Coordinates of C-alpha atoms in Angstrom, one line a residue:
M22 CA -12.8 -18.0 -1.4
V23 CA -11.1 -14.7 -1.5
L24 CA -8.2 -15.9 -3.7
D25 CA -10.8 -17.3 -6.1
L26 CA -12.2 -13.9 -6.5
I27 CA -8.9 -12.0 -6.5
P28 CA -6.6 -13.6 -9.1
P29 CA -3.0 -12.4 -9.6
R30 CA -4.2 -10.7 -12.7
G31 CA -7.6 -10.1 -14.2
W32 CA -11.0 -8.7 -13.2
V33 CA -12.1 -8.5 -9.6
P34 CA -15.7 -8.0 -8.3
D35 CA -16.0 -4.4 -7.1
F36 CA -17.8 -5.3 -3.9
I37 CA -14.7 -7.1 -2.5
T38 CA -12.4 -4.2 -3.2
P39 CA -14.3 -1.1 -1.8
S40 CA -12.8 2.2 -2.8
G41 CA -12.6 5.3 -0.6
P42 CA -10.8 5.9 2.7
G43 CA -11.2 3.9 5.8
T44 CA -9.4 1.6 8.2
P45 CA -9.1 -2.1 7.3
Q46 CA -12.0 -2.9 9.6
E47 CA -14.2 -0.2 8.1
L48 CA -13.5 -1.5 4.6
L49 CA -14.3 -5.0 5.8
E50 CA -17.6 -3.8 7.2
R51 CA -18.4 -2.3 3.8
V52 CA -17.9 -5.7 2.2
R53 CA -20.2 -7.3 4.8
A54 CA -22.8 -4.7 4.0
T55 CA -22.9 -5.7 0.3
T56 CA -26.4 -6.4 -0.9
R57 CA -27.0 -9.6 -2.9
A58 CA -28.1 -7.5 -5.9
K59 CA -24.8 -5.7 -5.8
A60 CA -22.8 -8.9 -5.5
G61 CA -24.8 -10.5 -8.4
A62 CA -24.3 -7.5 -10.7
D63 CA -20.5 -7.3 -10.0
L64 CA -20.1 -11.1 -10.5
Q65 CA -22.0 -10.9 -13.8
H66 CA -19.8 -8.1 -15.0
V67 CA -16.6 -10.1 -14.1
A68 CA -18.0 -13.3 -15.7
E69 CA -18.0 -11.4 -19.1
H70 CA -14.2 -11.2 -18.9
R71 CA -13.1 -14.4 -17.1
S72 CA -14.5 -17.6 -15.7
L73 CA -15.7 -17.8 -12.1
P74 CA -15.9 -20.9 -9.8
S75 CA -19.4 -22.4 -9.6
W76 CA -19.8 -21.6 -5.9
T77 CA -20.0 -17.9 -6.8
R78 CA -23.5 -18.4 -8.2
R79 CA -24.7 -18.7 -4.5
L80 CA -23.6 -15.1 -3.7
A81 CA -26.6 -13.5 -5.5
D82 CA -29.1 -15.6 -3.5
D83 CA -27.6 -16.8 -0.3
P84 CA -26.7 -14.2 2.5
D85 CA -24.7 -16.9 4.3
A86 CA -22.4 -17.2 1.3
L87 CA -21.7 -13.5 1.4
C88 CA -20.9 -13.8 5.1
L89 CA -18.4 -16.6 4.3
V90 CA -16.7 -14.4 1.7
A91 CA -16.4 -11.6 4.3
D92 CA -15.1 -14.0 6.9
S93 CA -12.5 -15.3 4.4
L94 CA -11.4 -11.7 3.6
Q95 CA -11.1 -11.1 7.4
H96 CA -8.9 -14.2 7.7
V97 CA -6.7 -13.1 4.8
Y98 CA -6.2 -9.7 6.5
D99 CA -5.5 -11.2 9.9
C100 CA -2.9 -13.6 8.6
L101 CA -1.2 -11.8 5.8
L102 CA -1.7 -8.0 6.3
D103 CA -2.2 -7.2 9.9
P104 CA 1.3 -8.2 11.1
H105 CA 2.7 -5.7 8.6
W106 CA 0.0 -3.0 8.6
R107 CA 2.0 -0.3 10.4
R108 CA 4.8 -0.8 7.8
I109 CA 2.2 -0.6 4.9
T110 CA 0.8 2.6 6.4
A111 CA 4.3 4.1 6.8
V112 CA 5.5 3.5 3.3
T113 CA 2.2 4.5 1.6
T114 CA 1.9 7.7 3.6
A115 CA 5.5 8.6 2.9
D116 CA 5.0 8.0 -0.8
S117 CA 1.8 10.2 -0.8
A118 CA 3.7 13.0 1.0
S119 CA 6.5 12.7 -1.6
R120 CA 4.0 12.9 -4.5
A121 CA 2.4 16.0 -2.9
R122 CA 5.8 17.7 -2.9
H123 CA 6.2 16.8 -6.5
V124 CA 2.9 18.4 -7.4
L125 CA 4.0 21.7 -5.9
R126 CA 7.3 21.5 -7.7
D127 CA 6.5 19.9 -11.0
G128 CA 2.7 20.1 -11.3
M129 CA 0.4 17.1 -12.0
E130 CA 2.0 16.6 -15.5
G131 CA 5.3 15.9 -13.7
V132 CA 3.7 13.6 -11.2
L133 CA 1.9 11.6 -13.8
A134 CA 5.1 11.3 -15.9
R135 CA 6.8 9.5 -12.9
V136 CA 4.0 7.6 -11.3
N137 CA 4.5 4.5 -13.4
P138 CA 6.5 5.3 -16.5
R139 CA 6.3 1.8 -18.0
R140 CA 2.5 1.7 -18.0
V141 CA 1.0 5.2 -17.5
R142 CA 1.3 8.2 -19.8
W143 CA -0.6 11.5 -19.6
N144 CA -1.5 12.6 -23.1
P145 CA -3.9 15.5 -22.6
P146 CA -6.9 15.1 -22.2
V147 CA -6.5 11.3 -21.9
L148 CA -4.6 9.2 -19.3
E149 CA -3.2 6.3 -21.3
V150 CA -2.7 3.1 -19.2
L151 CA -1.2 -0.1 -20.5
M152 CA -2.8 -2.9 -18.6
A153 CA -1.0 -6.1 -17.6
S154 CA -3.0 -8.0 -20.2
G155 CA -1.4 -5.8 -22.9
T156 CA -4.7 -4.0 -23.6
D157 CA -5.1 -0.2 -23.4
G158 CA -7.2 1.2 -20.6
D159 CA -7.5 4.9 -21.6
L160 CA -9.1 7.1 -19.0
H161 CA -11.0 10.2 -20.0
L162 CA -11.1 12.4 -16.9
E163 CA -13.5 15.0 -18.3
G164 CA -12.9 17.3 -15.4
R165 CA -13.7 14.8 -12.6
G166 CA -10.2 14.7 -11.2
L167 CA -8.2 11.6 -10.4
L168 CA -7.4 9.8 -7.1
L169 CA -3.9 8.3 -7.1
V170 CA -3.7 5.2 -4.8
P171 CA -0.2 3.9 -3.8
S172 CA 0.0 0.1 -3.7
V173 CA 2.6 -2.1 -2.1
F174 CA 1.4 -5.2 -3.9
G175 CA 0.2 -4.0 -7.3
V176 CA 3.7 -3.1 -8.4
D177 CA 3.4 -4.1 -12.0
A178 CA -0.3 -4.0 -13.0
P179 CA -2.1 -0.7 -12.6
V180 CA -5.7 -0.8 -11.6
I181 CA -8.1 1.8 -12.9
D182 CA -11.8 2.4 -12.2
P183 CA -13.3 5.0 -14.5
D184 CA -16.7 4.8 -12.8
A185 CA -15.6 5.1 -9.1
E186 CA -17.3 7.7 -7.0
P187 CA -16.7 10.5 -6.3
Q188 CA -13.8 10.3 -8.9
P189 CA -11.9 7.7 -10.9
F190 CA -8.8 6.2 -9.3
L191 CA -5.5 4.7 -10.5
T192 CA -3.2 2.5 -8.5
Y193 CA 0.5 2.8 -8.8
P194 CA 3.5 1.1 -7.2
V195 CA 4.5 2.7 -3.9
G196 CA 8.1 4.0 -3.9
A197 CA 8.4 3.5 -7.6
A198 CA 11.4 5.8 -7.8
H199 CA 13.4 3.5 -5.5
G200 CA 12.0 0.2 -6.6
P201 CA 9.3 -1.7 -4.6
S202 CA 11.3 -4.7 -3.8
G203 CA 12.2 -4.9 -0.1
A204 CA 10.2 -1.8 0.8
L205 CA 7.6 -3.7 2.8
F206 CA 9.6 -6.6 4.3
P207 CA 13.2 -5.5 5.0
G208 CA 13.9 -8.8 6.8
T209 CA 16.4 -7.2 9.3
V210 CA 15.7 -7.8 13.0
L211 CA 18.6 -7.2 15.3
S212 CA 19.3 -8.2 18.8
P213 CA 20.8 -5.2 20.7
H214 CA 23.5 -7.6 22.1
S215 CA 24.3 -9.2 18.7
P216 CA 27.8 -8.8 17.1
A217 CA 26.0 -6.9 14.3
A218 CA 24.6 -4.4 16.8
R219 CA 28.0 -3.9 18.5
S220 CA 29.6 -3.3 15.1
L221 CA 26.9 -0.7 14.3
A222 CA 27.5 1.0 17.7
S223 CA 31.2 1.4 16.8
L224 CA 30.2 3.2 13.7
L225 CA 27.3 5.4 14.8
G226 CA 27.6 5.5 18.6
P227 CA 25.7 3.3 20.9
T228 CA 22.5 5.4 21.3
R229 CA 22.2 6.3 17.7
A230 CA 22.8 2.6 16.7
A231 CA 20.1 1.6 19.2
V232 CA 17.7 4.1 17.6
L233 CA 18.3 2.8 14.1
T234 CA 18.0 -0.8 15.3
A235 CA 14.8 -0.1 17.1
V236 CA 13.3 1.4 14.0
A237 CA 14.5 -1.5 11.8
N238 CA 12.8 -3.9 14.3
D239 CA 9.6 -1.9 14.5
P240 CA 9.1 0.1 11.2
G241 CA 6.4 2.8 11.4
C242 CA 7.1 3.3 15.2
S243 CA 6.3 6.7 16.7
T244 CA 8.9 8.9 18.5
K245 CA 7.3 8.0 21.8
E246 CA 7.5 4.2 21.0
L247 CA 11.1 4.7 19.7
A248 CA 12.1 6.4 23.0
A249 CA 10.5 3.6 25.0
A250 CA 12.2 0.9 23.0
V251 CA 15.7 2.5 23.4
G252 CA 15.1 3.7 27.0
I253 CA 15.7 7.4 26.4
A254 CA 13.6 10.6 26.6
P255 CA 11.3 11.4 23.6
A256 CA 13.2 14.6 23.0
S257 CA 16.5 12.7 22.7
A258 CA 14.8 10.1 20.4
S259 CA 13.6 12.9 18.2
E260 CA 17.1 14.4 18.1
H261 CA 18.7 11.2 17.1
A262 CA 16.0 10.4 14.5
T263 CA 16.6 13.9 13.0
T264 CA 20.3 13.2 12.7
L265 CA 19.7 9.7 11.1
R266 CA 17.1 11.3 8.8
A267 CA 19.6 13.9 7.7
A268 CA 22.1 11.1 7.0
G269 CA 19.6 9.4 4.7
L270 CA 19.0 6.5 7.1
L271 CA 15.5 7.2 8.2
H272 CA 12.2 8.2 6.7
T273 CA 9.8 10.2 8.9
V274 CA 6.2 10.7 8.0
R275 CA 4.2 13.2 10.1
H276 CA 0.5 12.9 10.9
G277 CA -0.3 16.2 12.7
T278 CA 2.0 16.2 15.8
A279 CA 2.8 12.5 15.5
A280 CA 5.6 11.0 13.5
A281 CA 6.2 7.5 12.1
H282 CA 9.8 6.4 11.4
S283 CA 11.0 3.7 9.0
T284 CA 14.4 2.8 7.7
T285 CA 15.6 3.7 4.2
D286 CA 17.2 1.4 1.6
A287 CA 20.6 2.9 2.6
A288 CA 20.0 1.9 6.2
Q289 CA 19.1 -1.6 5.2
I290 CA 22.3 -1.9 3.3
L291 CA 24.2 -0.6 6.3
L292 CA 22.5 -3.0 8.6
Q293 CA 23.2 -6.0 6.3
A294 CA 26.8 -4.9 5.9
S295 CA 27.3 -4.7 9.7
G296 CA 26.6 -8.4 9.8
A297 CA 22.9 -8.7 10.4

């Protein structure tokens, strides 16, 4: 049901993609709280742009049908997203932090110039967006501001909503400067006793190699979790992570006093070259 409503490209009913902050479960609850009037209006709007399966007609009248859609969305999350959610959070948070630094250095003009150069251009006072369909989706901000939303899946087709509250939003590919491929699923899981791990230990030293391997196996892990995985003190884990970060092998994203570590593209190349 969810995949019927969310095609690879094209219009999607607003009620199934709630905007605004929140955990996955909070967003799912917003979907479950959708009124039948809201669902009917959203579906009618989408039907003006693409065909919908016949079963969607029930959503405006049957509360059980809305529950089935919400259950379907929960199932999709549980099977496809939840196993990777920490990684998703790590890479999107790191991307947001990087864009914030760019704002301070280059201003919003500089950020908008880099956010998706193939499809987004800031031509004051209009944000010009080339949609995947080939049509233009110009966005007139009119002083309302713009929420930039990093996406690990919508890497080619930007999504804009000029009517979103409290402000319009634009999605863009996460880590666009480095290319999105491989950012989410690095595919490298090492046994600490494998030949690849022993080779890496010869290069980096056994403890530092163990730290890098632990992060590769558990992207988005905290310093405390990293220390537990390697069997060292948190202070030592933090020191090794700092060294690896300085060498360009780790990303670290901070949330207050907590830190989330993930491997860089360079680290993935190193892990693969070591025989993983």
